[in-house]
């Protein structure tokens, strides 16, 4: 007579294929090792650990979580802050560290966070009113010439005494 232990040992030694053979797994081994195999089998379906809702084969899931998942964490290349992949594009559209061209198209490139200062103090294409109070409005670049050469309110030196009038 065969004992239950002997029968158990004999059954567990029977050869079997992975239950996921239809998905492509080629594992073949003892029935007793099937569960250990399934614990690591790349063909087992699993939900994404980043909770995006995707269910994939274990082997595909590694690539998904690292390279494709919209919930994976990525760094902004401009400011180095971390965002979910699905939020990064929105952040980049307003990232203060992203280099942009001047809003007035003067040709200068600067960080978005410095745009207000550039427009307030530097950009030659900002329109201002003449500081000599003639009422003319033109770009800063044009005003530089205007106040020294064409403004009706500018002081003109006398040819004889050199005083400004």
Short mmCIF file of C-alpha atoms in Angstrom, two decimals:
data_model
loop_
_atom_site.label_atom_id
_atom_site.label_comp_id
_atom_site.label_asym_id
_atom_site.label_seq_id
_atom_site.Cartn_x
_atom_site.Cartn_y
_atom_site.Cartn_z
CA UNK A 1 0.00 0.00 0.00
CA UNK A 2 1.09 3.53 -0.78
CA UNK A 3 0.91 6.14 1.97
CA UNK A 4 -0.69 9.53 1.47
CA UNK A 5 2.78 11.12 1.74
CA UNK A 6 4.15 8.83 -0.98
CA UNK A 7 1.13 9.48 -3.18
CA UNK A 8 1.44 13.22 -2.57
CA UNK A 9 5.14 13.15 -3.50
CA UNK A 10 4.38 11.13 -6.62
CA UNK A 11 1.58 13.47 -7.78
CA UNK A 12 3.64 16.58 -7.11
CA UNK A 13 6.44 15.17 -9.27
CA UNK A 14 4.17 14.83 -12.35
CA UNK A 15 5.26 17.09 -15.21
CA UNK A 16 2.98 19.95 -16.10
CA UNK A 17 2.99 23.09 -18.22
CA UNK A 18 2.35 26.57 -16.94
CA UNK A 19 -1.41 27.27 -16.88
CA UNK A 20 -0.57 30.38 -18.94
CA UNK A 21 0.77 28.38 -21.90
CA UNK A 22 -1.97 29.97 -24.05
CA UNK A 23 -0.41 33.39 -23.41
CA UNK A 24 3.01 32.08 -24.47
CA UNK A 25 4.67 30.76 -21.31
CA UNK A 26 6.92 27.81 -22.11
CA UNK A 27 7.59 26.70 -18.52
CA UNK A 28 7.50 22.94 -18.00
CA UNK A 29 8.20 21.44 -14.61
CA UNK A 30 7.01 19.39 -11.69
CA UNK A 31 3.44 20.01 -10.53
CA UNK A 32 4.85 20.77 -7.07
CA UNK A 33 6.82 23.72 -8.49
CA UNK A 34 3.94 25.23 -10.43
CA UNK A 35 2.92 27.71 -7.72
CA UNK A 36 6.51 28.89 -7.24
CA UNK A 37 6.70 29.40 -11.01
CA UNK A 38 3.44 31.39 -11.06
CA UNK A 39 4.81 33.69 -8.35
CA UNK A 40 7.42 34.91 -10.88
CA UNK A 41 5.86 34.03 -14.27
CA UNK A 42 6.01 36.97 -16.66
CA UNK A 43 2.67 36.00 -18.21
CA UNK A 44 0.59 36.53 -15.04
CA UNK A 45 -1.75 39.53 -15.31
CA UNK A 46 -1.20 42.28 -12.75
CA UNK A 47 -2.57 45.76 -12.16
CA UNK A 48 -0.17 48.67 -12.49
CA UNK A 49 1.38 49.45 -9.09
CA UNK A 50 1.10 53.18 -9.87
CA UNK A 51 -2.71 52.82 -9.92
CA UNK A 52 -3.38 54.05 -13.43
CA UNK A 53 -5.93 51.25 -13.96
CA UNK A 54 -3.97 49.28 -16.57
CA UNK A 55 -3.73 45.50 -16.25
CA UNK A 56 -0.90 43.86 -18.19
CA UNK A 57 1.28 40.77 -18.19
CA UNK A 58 3.96 41.03 -15.50
CA UNK A 59 6.77 41.28 -18.10
CA UNK A 60 5.03 44.14 -19.94
CA UNK A 61 4.13 45.91 -16.70
CA UNK A 62 7.78 46.70 -15.85
CA UNK A 63 8.21 48.66 -19.10
CA UNK A 64 4.79 50.29 -18.67
CA UNK A 65 5.53 51.52 -15.14
CA UNK A 66 8.98 52.81 -16.07
CA UNK A 67 8.32 54.35 -19.50
CA UNK A 68 4.62 54.64 -20.35
CA UNK A 69 2.42 54.96 -17.27
CA UNK A 70 0.75 58.38 -17.00
CA UNK A 71 1.15 58.13 -13.21
CA UNK A 72 4.94 57.63 -13.28
CA UNK A 73 7.02 60.39 -11.72
CA UNK A 74 9.11 62.52 -14.07
CA UNK A 75 11.33 65.54 -13.51
CA UNK A 76 10.83 68.80 -15.33
CA UNK A 77 14.01 69.38 -17.35
CA UNK A 78 13.78 73.11 -16.67
CA UNK A 79 13.20 73.33 -12.90
CA UNK A 80 13.88 69.72 -11.75
CA UNK A 81 10.57 69.53 -9.86
CA UNK A 82 8.80 66.16 -9.96
CA UNK A 83 5.37 65.63 -11.54
CA UNK A 84 3.20 62.76 -12.70
CA UNK A 85 3.81 62.16 -16.39
CA UNK A 86 0.20 63.11 -17.16
CA UNK A 87 0.72 66.54 -15.48
CA UNK A 88 4.15 67.40 -16.87
CA UNK A 89 3.03 68.97 -20.17
CA UNK A 90 0.68 71.34 -18.31
CA UNK A 91 3.49 72.31 -15.93
CA UNK A 92 5.94 72.98 -18.78
CA UNK A 93 3.46 75.43 -20.32
CA UNK A 94 3.88 77.60 -17.22
CA UNK A 95 7.23 76.50 -15.74
CA UNK A 96 8.97 79.63 -14.43
CA UNK A 97 12.42 78.23 -15.31
CA UNK A 98 11.60 77.43 -18.96
CA UNK A 99 13.47 79.58 -21.45
CA UNK A 100 11.10 81.56 -23.68
CA UNK A 101 11.33 84.34 -26.26
CA UNK A 102 10.33 87.87 -25.33
CA UNK A 103 6.56 88.40 -25.56
CA UNK A 104 7.16 91.48 -27.73
CA UNK A 105 9.55 89.58 -30.02
CA UNK A 106 12.64 91.73 -29.35
CA UNK A 107 14.78 88.63 -29.90
CA UNK A 108 15.85 88.09 -26.29
CA UNK A 109 15.47 84.62 -24.73
CA UNK A 110 15.07 84.40 -20.98
CA UNK A 111 13.48 82.36 -18.19
CA UNK A 112 9.73 82.83 -18.05
CA UNK A 113 10.06 84.04 -14.44
CA UNK A 114 12.20 86.99 -15.63
CA UNK A 115 9.78 88.17 -18.34
CA UNK A 116 7.99 90.80 -16.22
CA UNK A 117 11.30 92.40 -15.20
CA UNK A 118 12.54 92.33 -18.80
CA UNK A 119 9.40 94.10 -20.02
CA UNK A 120 9.45 96.58 -17.14
CA UNK A 121 13.11 97.57 -17.40
CA UNK A 122 14.89 96.29 -20.49
CA UNK A 123 12.84 95.51 -23.58
CA UNK A 124 13.29 98.14 -26.26
CA UNK A 125 9.93 97.30 -27.85
CA UNK A 126 7.79 98.36 -24.87
CA UNK A 127 5.68 101.42 -25.76
CA UNK A 128 6.07 104.36 -23.38
CA UNK A 129 5.14 108.03 -23.28
CA UNK A 130 7.89 110.57 -23.86
CA UNK A 131 9.45 111.61 -20.51
CA UNK A 132 9.72 115.20 -21.77
CA UNK A 133 5.91 115.44 -21.70
CA UNK A 134 5.32 116.07 -25.38
CA UNK A 135 2.63 113.37 -25.36
CA UNK A 136 4.25 111.12 -27.98
CA UNK A 137 4.07 107.35 -27.43
CA UNK A 138 6.62 105.07 -29.04
CA UNK A 139 8.93 102.16 -28.24
CA UNK A 140 11.81 102.63 -25.82
CA UNK A 141 14.24 102.22 -28.70
CA UNK A 142 12.51 104.98 -30.68
CA UNK A 143 12.25 107.21 -27.60
CA UNK A 144 16.04 107.20 -27.12
CA UNK A 145 16.40 109.01 -30.44
CA UNK A 146 13.22 111.06 -30.01
CA UNK A 147 14.21 112.76 -26.72
CA UNK A 148 17.64 113.75 -28.04
CA UNK A 149 16.83 114.64 -31.65
CA UNK A 150 13.17 115.24 -32.53
CA UNK A 151 11.11 116.00 -29.40
CA UNK A 152 9.67 119.53 -29.42
CA UNK A 153 10.20 119.70 -25.64
CA UNK A 154 13.91 118.83 -25.74
CA UNK A 155 16.47 121.40 -24.69
CA UNK A 156 18.60 122.77 -27.48
CA UNK A 157 22.02 124.29 -26.72
CA UNK A 158 22.61 127.86 -27.83
CA UNK A 159 25.24 128.03 -30.55
CA UNK A 160 26.84 131.09 -28.96
CA UNK A 161 26.74 130.58 -25.18
CA UNK A 162 26.24 126.79 -25.05
CA UNK A 163 23.36 127.07 -22.53
CA UNK A 164 20.33 124.82 -23.03
CA UNK A 165 17.04 126.50 -23.96
#
